[in-house]
DNA sequence: TGGCAGGTGTCTT
DNA sequence: AAGACACCTGCC
């Protein structure tokens, strides 16, 4: 069990930011010993990543985060996963006063961090994400995990699955993939899995590439364009300057940056700024 | 019921 | 080089 007092860390903001698709909100059951949790409201999630299950909660009043994990798993996995060595306060402080929109966005969404995910899982989940909303993405991801991933635990009588390795995913036929509600993306996943399994695509090796070369490599994959490549770089390869442009960012640029967003001014944290703007604009839209 | 959801490949100018 | 267009699927 790890209890942490963290700055710039808000579980709900991160969960809603659309970076990760295997976070499940855990609601308190109405029956049983609910009384003990009444006074202090807690937000709880179950996260599956890197073949592990993490139950995590945050006290809404104190902000204190509790992770149900061993010291070893915290040191080896979760500390990096949540990017805890990065001071997001400092990154936010770099935003100049005259960029009032970005100032506002960052202060409204300052609990967001870049979650450092597994490159392979990030690539596949963002291929799936195209032209889908977040619930639909999650549903497809869970289906492929169930179809091909290893069982790593159980909750409420349901088995929990790791994200499938390239080998496991490439064992699925087109019919299997079509059963995962992937639509026209099934062929993209099929090809990517085979390429990763037979070694034609080696994401581990790609880690050593510079940003531009990595971007080109990702875009060379069938079904991967600029948007998916940038998301994969930002969340799967921790390239903080990657700047995914989607329909929301297009709206934001039209509204607030008619000359285009001055990404040069925000190097090397353009992608972090993108996350603040994306989350903020969505929050005020609803 | 048609339009849309964090796009991309393909075909057309 | 840039712009239309189709595309699976689920949801309102």
Coordinates of C-alpha atoms (C1' of nucleotides) in Angstrom, one line a residue:
Chain A
X1 CA 0.0 0.0 0.0
X2 CA 1.4 3.4 -1.0
X3 CA 0.0 6.7 0.3
X4 CA 1.1 9.7 -1.6
X5 CA 0.6 13.4 -1.4
X6 CA 0.9 14.6 -5.0
X7 CA 0.7 17.9 -6.8
X8 CA -0.9 18.2 -10.2
X9 CA -2.5 14.8 -10.0
X10 CA -6.3 14.3 -10.4
X11 CA -7.4 10.7 -11.1
X12 CA -10.7 11.8 -12.6
X13 CA -9.1 14.4 -14.9
X14 CA -6.6 11.8 -16.1
X15 CA -9.3 9.1 -16.6
X16 CA -11.4 11.5 -18.7
X17 CA -8.5 12.8 -20.7
X18 CA -8.7 10.0 -23.2
X19 CA -5.1 8.8 -23.0
X20 CA -5.8 5.5 -21.5
X21 CA -8.6 3.1 -22.1
X22 CA -8.2 0.5 -19.4
X23 CA -9.1 2.6 -16.4
X24 CA -12.4 1.5 -14.8
X25 CA -14.2 3.6 -12.3
X26 CA -15.1 1.7 -9.2
X27 CA -18.3 2.8 -7.6
X28 CA -19.1 2.0 -4.0
X29 CA -21.6 -0.7 -3.6
X30 CA -24.8 0.7 -1.9
X31 CA -25.2 -2.4 0.3
X32 CA -22.8 -3.5 3.0
X33 CA -20.4 -1.3 5.0
X34 CA -20.8 1.9 3.0
X35 CA -21.0 4.0 6.1
X36 CA -17.2 4.1 6.7
X37 CA -16.7 5.8 3.3
X38 CA -19.4 8.3 3.7
X39 CA -17.6 11.2 5.3
X40 CA -14.6 11.3 3.0
X41 CA -15.5 11.1 -0.7
X42 CA -13.1 8.9 -2.6
X43 CA -12.6 8.4 -6.3
X44 CA -11.6 4.9 -7.1
X45 CA -10.3 3.2 -10.3
X46 CA -8.9 -0.1 -11.3
X47 CA -6.1 0.2 -13.8
X48 CA -4.6 -2.5 -15.9
X49 CA -1.2 -1.8 -17.4
X50 CA 2.0 -3.7 -18.0
X51 CA 0.4 -6.9 -17.1
X52 CA -0.6 -5.7 -13.6
X53 CA -3.7 -4.6 -11.9
X54 CA -3.7 -1.5 -9.8
X55 CA -6.5 -0.4 -7.5
X56 CA -6.0 3.2 -6.8
X57 CA -8.1 5.9 -5.0
X58 CA -7.9 9.6 -4.3
X59 CA -9.5 11.4 -1.5
X60 CA -11.3 14.4 -2.9
X61 CA -10.8 16.7 0.0
X62 CA -7.2 16.0 0.9
X63 CA -6.1 14.9 -2.6
X64 CA -4.1 12.1 -1.1
X65 CA -3.6 9.1 -3.5
X66 CA -3.5 5.6 -2.3
X67 CA -2.2 2.8 -4.5
X68 CA -2.7 -0.8 -3.6
X69 CA 0.6 -2.2 -4.7
X70 CA 3.9 -3.5 -3.4
X71 CA 6.9 -1.2 -3.0
X72 CA 8.6 -3.1 -5.8
X73 CA 5.8 -2.6 -8.2
X74 CA 5.5 1.1 -7.3
X75 CA 9.3 1.6 -8.0
X76 CA 9.4 -0.5 -11.1
X77 CA 6.1 0.3 -12.8
X78 CA 3.7 2.9 -11.3
X79 CA 6.1 5.7 -10.4
X80 CA 7.1 5.9 -14.1
X81 CA 3.6 5.1 -15.4
X82 CA 2.2 8.2 -13.6
X83 CA 5.3 10.2 -14.5
X84 CA 5.8 11.1 -10.9
X85 CA 9.4 12.4 -11.4
X86 CA 8.1 15.3 -13.6
X87 CA 7.1 18.6 -12.0
X88 CA 4.0 19.6 -14.0
X89 CA 3.8 22.8 -11.9
X90 CA 7.0 24.0 -13.4
X91 CA 5.7 23.2 -16.9
X92 CA 2.5 25.1 -16.3
X93 CA 4.5 28.1 -14.9
X94 CA 6.2 28.4 -18.3
X95 CA 3.0 29.5 -20.0
X96 CA 3.3 33.2 -20.7
X97 CA 0.7 35.5 -19.2
X98 CA -0.4 36.8 -22.6
X99 CA -1.6 33.4 -23.6
X100 CA -4.7 33.7 -21.5
X101 CA -6.6 30.8 -23.0
X102 CA -3.8 28.4 -22.3
X103 CA -3.4 29.8 -18.8
X104 CA -7.0 29.2 -18.2
X105 CA -7.0 25.7 -19.7
X106 CA -3.9 24.6 -17.7
X107 CA -5.2 25.9 -14.4
X108 CA -8.6 24.3 -15.0
X109 CA -7.0 20.9 -15.9
X110 CA -3.8 21.0 -13.9
X111 CA -4.5 17.5 -12.5
X112 CA -3.7 15.9 -15.9
X113 CA -0.3 14.2 -16.5
X114 CA 1.1 12.3 -19.4
X115 CA 0.6 8.7 -18.6
X116 CA 3.6 6.7 -19.8
X117 CA 2.1 3.6 -21.4
X118 CA 3.4 0.6 -23.1
X119 CA 4.2 1.5 -26.8
X120 CA 2.6 -1.6 -28.2
X121 CA -0.7 -1.2 -26.3
X122 CA -0.7 2.5 -27.1
X123 CA -0.2 1.9 -30.8
X124 CA -3.1 -0.6 -31.0
X125 CA -5.5 1.3 -28.8
X126 CA -5.1 4.5 -30.8
X127 CA -5.5 2.7 -34.1
X128 CA -8.8 1.5 -32.7
X129 CA -9.6 5.0 -31.5
X130 CA -10.1 6.5 -35.0
X131 CA -13.7 7.7 -35.6
X132 CA -14.8 6.1 -32.3
X133 CA -16.0 7.7 -29.0
X134 CA -14.3 6.7 -25.8
X135 CA -16.8 4.1 -24.6
X136 CA -16.7 2.4 -27.9
X137 CA -12.9 2.4 -27.9
X138 CA -12.9 0.9 -24.4
X139 CA -15.4 -1.8 -25.4
X140 CA -13.2 -2.9 -28.4
X141 CA -10.0 -2.9 -26.3
X142 CA -11.6 -5.1 -23.7
X143 CA -12.8 -7.5 -26.4
X144 CA -9.4 -8.0 -27.8
X145 CA -7.9 -8.4 -24.3
X146 CA -10.4 -11.0 -23.6
X147 CA -9.9 -12.7 -26.9
X148 CA -6.1 -12.9 -26.8
X149 CA -4.7 -11.6 -23.5
X150 CA -3.5 -13.6 -20.5
X151 CA -5.7 -13.9 -17.4
X152 CA -4.0 -11.9 -14.7
X153 CA -6.7 -11.7 -12.0
X154 CA -10.3 -11.6 -11.1
X155 CA -12.8 -9.0 -9.8
X156 CA -16.5 -9.5 -9.0
X157 CA -16.4 -13.0 -10.5
X158 CA -15.1 -11.6 -13.8
X159 CA -11.7 -12.5 -15.1
X160 CA -9.2 -9.7 -15.8
X161 CA -7.0 -9.8 -18.8
X162 CA -3.6 -8.3 -19.7
X163 CA -3.3 -6.5 -23.0
X164 CA -2.2 -9.1 -25.6
X165 CA 1.4 -9.3 -26.7
X166 CA 2.1 -9.1 -30.4
X167 CA 2.3 -12.9 -30.5
X168 CA -1.0 -13.3 -28.8
X169 CA -2.7 -10.7 -30.9
X170 CA -1.3 -12.1 -34.1
X171 CA -2.9 -15.5 -33.2
X172 CA -6.3 -14.0 -33.9
X173 CA -7.9 -14.5 -37.3
X174 CA -9.7 -11.7 -39.2
X175 CA -13.0 -13.3 -38.0
X176 CA -11.8 -13.2 -34.4
X177 CA -10.9 -9.5 -34.8
X178 CA -14.2 -8.8 -36.6
X179 CA -15.9 -10.1 -33.5
X180 CA -14.3 -7.3 -31.5
X181 CA -16.4 -4.5 -33.1
X182 CA -13.3 -3.1 -34.8
X183 CA -15.0 -2.4 -38.1
X184 CA -12.7 -1.4 -40.8
X185 CA -9.8 -1.1 -38.3
X186 CA -9.7 -4.9 -38.0
X187 CA -7.4 -5.2 -41.0
X188 CA -5.1 -2.5 -39.5
X189 CA -4.8 -4.4 -36.3
X190 CA -4.3 -7.7 -38.1
X191 CA -1.4 -6.3 -40.1
X192 CA 0.2 -4.5 -37.2
X193 CA 0.1 -7.6 -35.0
X194 CA 1.8 -9.8 -37.6
X195 CA 4.4 -7.2 -38.4
X196 CA 5.2 -6.8 -34.7
X197 CA 5.3 -10.5 -34.1
X198 CA 7.5 -11.4 -37.1
X199 CA 9.9 -8.6 -36.3
X200 CA 9.3 -6.4 -39.3
X201 CA 8.2 -3.8 -36.7
X202 CA 10.3 -3.6 -33.6
X203 CA 8.9 -1.0 -31.2
X204 CA 11.7 -1.5 -28.7
X205 CA 14.2 -0.5 -31.3
X206 CA 12.1 2.5 -32.3
X207 CA 12.6 3.9 -28.8
X208 CA 16.1 5.0 -29.8
X209 CA 14.9 6.9 -32.8
X210 CA 14.6 10.7 -32.9
X211 CA 11.1 12.2 -33.0
X212 CA 11.0 12.7 -36.8
X213 CA 12.2 9.2 -37.6
X214 CA 9.9 7.7 -35.1
X215 CA 7.0 9.6 -36.6
X216 CA 7.8 8.4 -40.1
X217 CA 8.1 4.8 -38.9
X218 CA 4.7 5.0 -37.2
X219 CA 3.0 6.6 -40.2
X220 CA 4.4 3.8 -42.5
X221 CA 2.1 1.4 -40.7
X222 CA -1.1 0.6 -42.5
X223 CA -3.9 2.5 -40.8
X224 CA -1.7 4.9 -38.9
X225 CA -1.8 8.5 -39.9
X226 CA -0.6 11.7 -38.3
X227 CA -3.1 11.8 -35.4
X228 CA -2.6 8.2 -34.3
X229 CA 1.2 8.5 -34.8
X230 CA 1.3 11.6 -32.6
X231 CA -0.8 10.0 -29.8
X232 CA 1.4 6.9 -29.9
X233 CA 4.5 9.1 -29.6
X234 CA 3.1 11.2 -26.8
X235 CA 1.6 8.4 -24.6
X236 CA 3.6 5.4 -25.7
X237 CA 7.0 6.8 -26.3
X238 CA 6.9 9.8 -23.9
X239 CA 7.7 12.3 -26.7
X240 CA 6.2 15.3 -24.9
X241 CA 6.5 17.5 -28.0
X242 CA 4.1 15.4 -30.1
X243 CA 1.0 17.4 -30.8
X244 CA -2.0 15.4 -31.9
X245 CA -4.5 17.5 -33.9
X246 CA -8.0 16.1 -33.9
X247 CA -11.4 17.7 -34.4
X248 CA -11.2 19.3 -30.9
X249 CA -7.8 20.9 -31.5
X250 CA -9.1 22.1 -34.9
X251 CA -12.0 23.8 -33.1
X252 CA -9.6 25.3 -30.5
X253 CA -7.2 26.6 -33.2
X254 CA -10.1 28.2 -35.1
X255 CA -11.4 29.9 -32.0
X256 CA -8.3 31.0 -30.1
X257 CA -5.3 30.6 -32.4
X258 CA -6.4 31.8 -35.9
X259 CA -2.7 32.0 -36.8
X260 CA -2.2 28.4 -35.6
X261 CA -1.0 27.3 -32.2
X262 CA 2.5 28.6 -31.5
X263 CA 3.9 25.2 -30.7
X264 CA 7.5 26.5 -31.1
X265 CA 7.1 28.6 -28.0
X266 CA 6.2 25.6 -25.9
X267 CA 9.0 23.2 -26.8
X268 CA 9.6 20.7 -25.4
X269 CA 6.2 20.4 -23.9
X270 CA 3.8 21.0 -26.8
X271 CA 2.0 17.7 -26.2
X272 CA 1.3 18.6 -22.5
X273 CA -0.2 21.9 -23.6
X274 CA -2.4 19.9 -26.1
X275 CA -3.7 17.8 -23.3
X276 CA -4.7 20.8 -21.2
X277 CA -6.5 22.5 -24.1
X278 CA -8.2 19.3 -25.2
X279 CA -9.5 18.5 -21.7
X280 CA -10.5 22.1 -21.0
X281 CA -12.4 22.6 -24.2
X282 CA -14.3 19.4 -23.7
X283 CA -15.1 20.3 -20.1
X284 CA -16.6 23.7 -21.1
X285 CA -18.5 22.2 -24.1
X286 CA -20.7 19.9 -22.0
Chain B
dT1 C1' -33.2 8.1 -39.1
dG2 C1' -29.3 10.5 -40.2
dG3 C1' -25.4 12.2 -38.3
dC4 C1' -21.5 11.8 -35.5
dA5 C1' -17.5 9.9 -32.6
dG6 C1' -10.1 12.3 -30.6
dG7 C1' -9.0 9.4 -38.8
dT8 C1' -7.1 7.1 -42.7
dG9 C1' -6.6 5.3 -47.4
dT10 C1' -7.8 6.1 -51.9
dC11 C1' -9.2 8.5 -55.7
dT12 C1' -9.7 12.9 -58.0
dT13 C1' -8.5 17.6 -59.4
Chain C
dA1 C1' -0.4 19.2 -53.0
dA2 C1' -4.9 19.5 -51.5
dG3 C1' -9.8 18.2 -51.3
dA4 C1' -13.7 14.9 -51.6
dC5 C1' -15.3 10.5 -50.2
dA6 C1' -16.2 6.0 -48.2
dC7 C1' -15.6 3.3 -44.3
dC8 C1' -17.4 -0.4 -39.6
dT9 C1' -20.1 0.2 -35.5
dG10 C1' -22.9 1.9 -31.7
dC11 C1' -25.4 5.5 -29.9
dC12 C1' -28.7 9.4 -29.7

